Amino acid sequence: MERPEESNGGETAAPVRRDFIRSRIDEDLASGRHRQVVTRFPPEPNGYLHIGHAKAICLNFTVAQEFGGRCHLRFDDTNPTKEEQEFVDNIEADIRWLGFEWGDHLYFASDYFERLYGFAVELIEKDKAYVDELDAEQMREYRGTLTSPGRESPYRNRPVAESLDLFRRMRAGDFPDGALVLRAKIDMASPNINLRDPVLYRIRRAHHHRTGDDWCIYPMYDYTHPLSDAIEGITHSLCTLEFEDHRPLYDWVLDNVTIDCHPQQIEFARLGLPYTVMSKRKLIDLVTGRHVRGWDDPRMPTLAGYRRRGYTPAAIRAFAEAIGVAKANSEVEVGLLEHHLREDLNQHAPRVMAVLAPLKVVLTNYPAGKVEEVEAINNPEKESDGSRRIPFSGELYIEREDFAEEPPKGWFRLSPGKEVRLKHGYYVRCDEVIKDAAGEITELRCTYDPESAGGTTPDRRKVKGTLHWVSASHAIPAEVRIYESLFAEAHPGERTGDYLDDLNPDSLRVLADARVEPSLAGAGAGSVFQFLRQGYFCVDPDSTPERPIFNRTVGLKDTWAKLQKRS
Ligand code: ATP
Ligand code: MG
């Protein structure tokens, strides 16, 4: 795999790749079809943004940036029953967090309801739309199938004046929900089912988060979208592949109303990740069914979840850039996202010591009551981050899994009679193992070599292992939450038909007895640290001053990068 260009945080245009979207824009600028590029990101405010949306956001905003144009944020709020202000607010916050700005260009499709209504009247007047009385069941039956043509509704050729009158009365509230619809008059025999007289308006008495009860008819997405794009002067309307078959309808709408803008719809592949679900319906079910702790649960593929887990906007942007855009749907390995995350955190995360599952170590020859401070560098990748001092004393904690009473072959860590180095501290040798009545190891008695400060001894004795540790009386008790993928199967639901069957029962493991070095006191929610030898960890907002909580963001081992090197 070719290494992606260094991402510099998106402030300036990175070296531009010529994918099919950018090439198309190049052509449109060269031919004079457009002088400026205007894109948009059009979320429906019926859920939180996920990592798939991030791909679309990065694409739309960076393409606009690269070409010196602009990108609009437009809420596609045509479905009042599912949309809420909470979602609008969180979507805005998530896009800003990713590092993108829409300036004055915040729009809502609902702001266009009056104009959309006017265009519908125009279509009826031109005999391009009609009010239909078939019910949903009949309409389905008349529509035909992929292999057989549809049939025309008996209402299709009613006089224009009659449709006009009925449409006005639909708006005025003269009919119950679902009684009538407005349909485009296109072609019931079209091989493209989207063109078989699609519904443009339906009657629905529902309170809208912005227009309140002003409307009881609402326009359909396929009708609203091209018109909203055109009203805003969008030049390139980038959307996911499933809309490819809708493009003829997109173009039909714009060709048949009086509007002097015709954006080009261009489709690209959706992002899919294994062990993940991204459909909003499923994400909503995970939240409402309490399978996760909320939209921002660190196991969720939502941007809110990634943020809480400690992912950085730079990492997600670099990932989006690396995957690029393609015309065929495919899945991207989670390891690639993690790779970009590590690259970023490695640069910026301060190194600290934390013991996730502690085992007490008593240094029998260390002067009683003595405490010294050892110097520890904050980030070897960034000398300017300086160093700090951490307390060292005669009672320490090390990681329980760094000790083996009967070490396997090749064991470099601590075991009876063996010597290891304590990072930033001294050499220690294990003399005695103390156990409780149940045979559980409760403590190790060790001796330290006072001459080994600084990491070596005058006799240059070799030790193989270096362990992290904390001073027992100075360390802060903490909770650590270790996450695995939310699903145990790469394609949740593929086997049984129900994705909930594939929830991973071990997706969250809580280590309630961790100890972290005292420099972490008061670390703010959202700060990310590298716990030496363990991985990257982010302070969770559930933390209290007495009891910090850390989410494991990602482990240290980059299997993705290794695999790439090998292949
Ligand atoms: P649903 O899950 O209900 O299909 P959606 O993901 O399409 O919803 P929207 O709010 O309509 O939700 O999406 C906004 C934009 O994000 C759309 O232009 C859509 O094409 C794009 N988008 C959504 N999912 C992905 C994805 N997995 N990869 C890339 N782009 C996506
Ligand atoms: Mg959608």
Tab-separated table of N, CA, C and O and ligand atoms in Angstrom, residues 40-46 49-53 55-56 60 221 238-240 242-243 268-272 278-281, ligand 1:
chain	number	residue	atom	x	y	z
A	40	ARG	N	-21.998	20.094	-0.644
A	40	ARG	CA	-22.799	20.148	0.583
A	40	ARG	C	-22.728	18.808	1.283
A	40	ARG	O	-22.533	17.774	0.646
A	41	PHE	N	-22.891	18.858	2.595
A	41	PHE	CA	-23.088	17.621	3.339
A	41	PHE	C	-24.523	17.656	3.850
A	41	PHE	O	-24.895	18.596	4.558
A	42	PRO	N	-25.332	16.650	3.455
A	42	PRO	CA	-26.776	16.731	3.730
A	42	PRO	C	-27.314	15.690	4.717
A	42	PRO	O	-28.065	14.805	4.335
A	43	PRO	N	-26.954	15.767	5.995
A	43	PRO	CA	-27.440	14.744	6.923
A	43	PRO	C	-28.929	14.879	7.225
A	43	PRO	O	-29.475	15.984	7.213
A	44	GLU	N	-29.537	13.751	7.498
A	44	GLU	CA	-30.896	13.766	8.006
A	44	GLU	C	-30.784	13.796	9.528
A	44	GLU	O	-30.098	12.931	10.101
A	45	PRO	N	-31.417	14.753	10.195
A	45	PRO	CA	-31.222	14.844	11.657
A	45	PRO	C	-32.050	13.813	12.411
A	45	PRO	O	-32.921	14.147	13.200
A	46	ASN	N	-31.766	12.556	12.171
A	46	ASN	CA	-32.518	11.489	12.838
A	46	ASN	C	-31.578	10.518	13.555
A	46	ASN	O	-31.893	9.375	13.778
A	49	LEU	N	-23.960	11.241	13.920
A	49	LEU	CA	-23.073	10.935	12.796
A	49	LEU	C	-22.166	9.762	13.148
A	49	LEU	O	-21.718	9.619	14.283
A	50	HIS	N	-21.885	8.933	12.142
A	50	HIS	CA	-20.973	7.813	12.356
A	50	HIS	C	-19.757	7.954	11.445
A	50	HIS	O	-19.648	8.902	10.662
A	51	ILE	N	-18.870	6.976	11.536
A	51	ILE	CA	-17.601	7.060	10.820
A	51	ILE	C	-17.822	7.057	9.296
A	51	ILE	O	-17.029	7.643	8.556
A	52	GLY	N	-18.916	6.443	8.843
A	52	GLY	CA	-19.245	6.503	7.413
A	52	GLY	C	-19.568	7.928	6.990
A	52	GLY	O	-19.118	8.414	5.944
A	53	HIS	N	-20.339	8.616	7.830
A	53	HIS	CA	-20.618	10.030	7.535
A	53	HIS	C	-19.319	10.832	7.480
A	53	HIS	O	-19.192	11.756	6.680
A	55	LYS	N	-16.547	9.998	6.366
A	55	LYS	CA	-15.964	9.900	5.031
A	55	LYS	C	-16.617	10.931	4.098
A	55	LYS	O	-15.931	11.646	3.363
A	56	ALA	N	-17.946	10.999	4.139
A	56	ALA	CA	-18.663	11.935	3.267
A	56	ALA	C	-18.361	13.388	3.650
A	56	ALA	O	-18.214	14.260	2.783
A	60	ASN	N	-16.598	16.020	1.085
A	60	ASN	CA	-17.266	17.238	0.636
A	60	ASN	C	-16.514	18.502	1.054
A	60	ASN	O	-16.353	19.430	0.266
A	221	TYR	N	-37.850	12.741	-0.141
A	221	TYR	CA	-36.417	12.989	-0.252
A	221	TYR	C	-35.957	13.174	-1.708
A	221	TYR	O	-35.237	14.116	-2.037
A	238	LEU	N	-22.338	15.230	-4.169
A	238	LEU	CA	-21.668	13.943	-3.970
A	238	LEU	C	-22.490	13.087	-3.017
A	238	LEU	O	-22.855	13.541	-1.931
A	239	CYS	N	-22.797	11.885	-3.438
A	239	CYS	CA	-23.611	11.032	-2.582
A	239	CYS	C	-23.165	9.593	-2.732
A	239	CYS	O	-22.311	9.284	-3.562
A	240	THR	N	-23.739	8.721	-1.930
A	240	THR	CA	-23.279	7.334	-1.932
A	240	THR	C	-23.970	6.534	-3.043
A	240	THR	O	-24.999	6.926	-3.576
A	242	GLU	N	-25.829	4.055	-3.495
A	242	GLU	CA	-27.214	3.583	-3.592
A	242	GLU	C	-28.111	4.608	-4.285
A	242	GLU	O	-29.233	4.310	-4.660
A	243	PHE	N	-27.586	5.809	-4.483
A	243	PHE	CA	-28.378	6.826	-5.170
A	243	PHE	C	-28.143	6.860	-6.682
A	243	PHE	O	-28.727	7.667	-7.389
A	268	PHE	N	-20.280	7.842	-4.924
A	268	PHE	CA	-19.055	7.158	-4.484
A	268	PHE	C	-19.454	6.059	-3.497
A	268	PHE	O	-20.579	6.035	-2.984
A	269	ALA	N	-18.515	5.160	-3.228
A	269	ALA	CA	-18.820	3.998	-2.385
A	269	ALA	C	-18.944	4.383	-0.917
A	269	ALA	O	-18.199	5.212	-0.411
A	270	ARG	N	-19.890	3.753	-0.261
A	270	ARG	CA	-20.042	3.917	1.184
A	270	ARG	C	-18.850	3.300	1.893
A	270	ARG	O	-18.275	2.332	1.407
A	271	LEU	N	-18.558	3.790	3.052
A	271	LEU	CA	-17.572	3.139	3.903
A	271	LEU	C	-18.259	2.052	4.723
A	271	LEU	O	-19.301	2.286	5.323
A	272	GLY	N	-17.685	0.869	4.697
A	272	GLY	CA	-18.157	-0.200	5.570
A	272	GLY	C	-16.994	-0.682	6.420
A	272	GLY	O	-15.857	-0.719	5.954
A	278	MET	N	-23.667	0.258	10.817
A	278	MET	CA	-23.711	1.703	10.608
A	278	MET	C	-25.084	2.209	10.212
A	278	MET	O	-25.266	3.407	10.080
A	279	SER	N	-26.016	1.298	10.008
A	279	SER	CA	-27.339	1.807	9.665
A	279	SER	C	-27.890	2.547	10.876
A	279	SER	O	-27.756	2.093	12.016
A	280	LYS	N	-28.491	3.691	10.599
A	280	LYS	CA	-28.961	4.501	11.720
A	280	LYS	C	-30.029	3.792	12.533
A	280	LYS	O	-30.067	3.915	13.750
A	281	ARG	N	-30.870	3.037	11.824
A	281	ARG	CA	-31.915	2.316	12.533
A	281	ARG	C	-31.285	1.382	13.581
A	281	ARG	O	-31.724	1.315	14.723
B	1	ATP	P1	-29.416	5.501	6.808
B	1	ATP	O1	-28.539	4.769	7.771
B	1	ATP	O2	-30.779	5.705	7.320
B	1	ATP	O3	-29.298	5.005	5.387
B	1	ATP	P2	-27.747	7.645	6.005
B	1	ATP	O4	-26.519	7.069	6.595
B	1	ATP	O5	-27.938	7.686	4.561
B	1	ATP	O6	-28.966	6.988	6.716
B	1	ATP	P3	-27.907	10.524	6.006
B	1	ATP	O7	-28.077	11.437	7.154
B	1	ATP	O8	-28.893	10.596	4.922
B	1	ATP	O9	-27.889	9.087	6.624
B	1	ATP	O10	-26.442	10.656	5.423
B	1	ATP	C1	-25.884	11.894	5.090
B	1	ATP	C2	-24.846	11.717	4.042
B	1	ATP	O11	-23.825	10.832	4.485
B	1	ATP	C3	-25.419	11.124	2.777
B	1	ATP	O12	-24.996	11.918	1.686
B	1	ATP	C4	-24.858	9.745	2.709
B	1	ATP	O13	-24.642	9.369	1.392
B	1	ATP	C5	-23.554	9.860	3.497
B	1	ATP	N1	-23.248	8.582	4.125
B	1	ATP	C6	-24.034	7.877	4.951
B	1	ATP	N2	-23.462	6.709	5.298
B	1	ATP	C7	-22.269	6.664	4.685
B	1	ATP	C8	-21.191	5.721	4.651
B	1	ATP	N3	-21.245	4.567	5.312
B	1	ATP	N4	-20.108	6.022	3.891
B	1	ATP	C9	-20.038	7.177	3.228
B	1	ATP	N5	-21.000	8.111	3.222
B	1	ATP	C10	-22.109	7.876	3.938
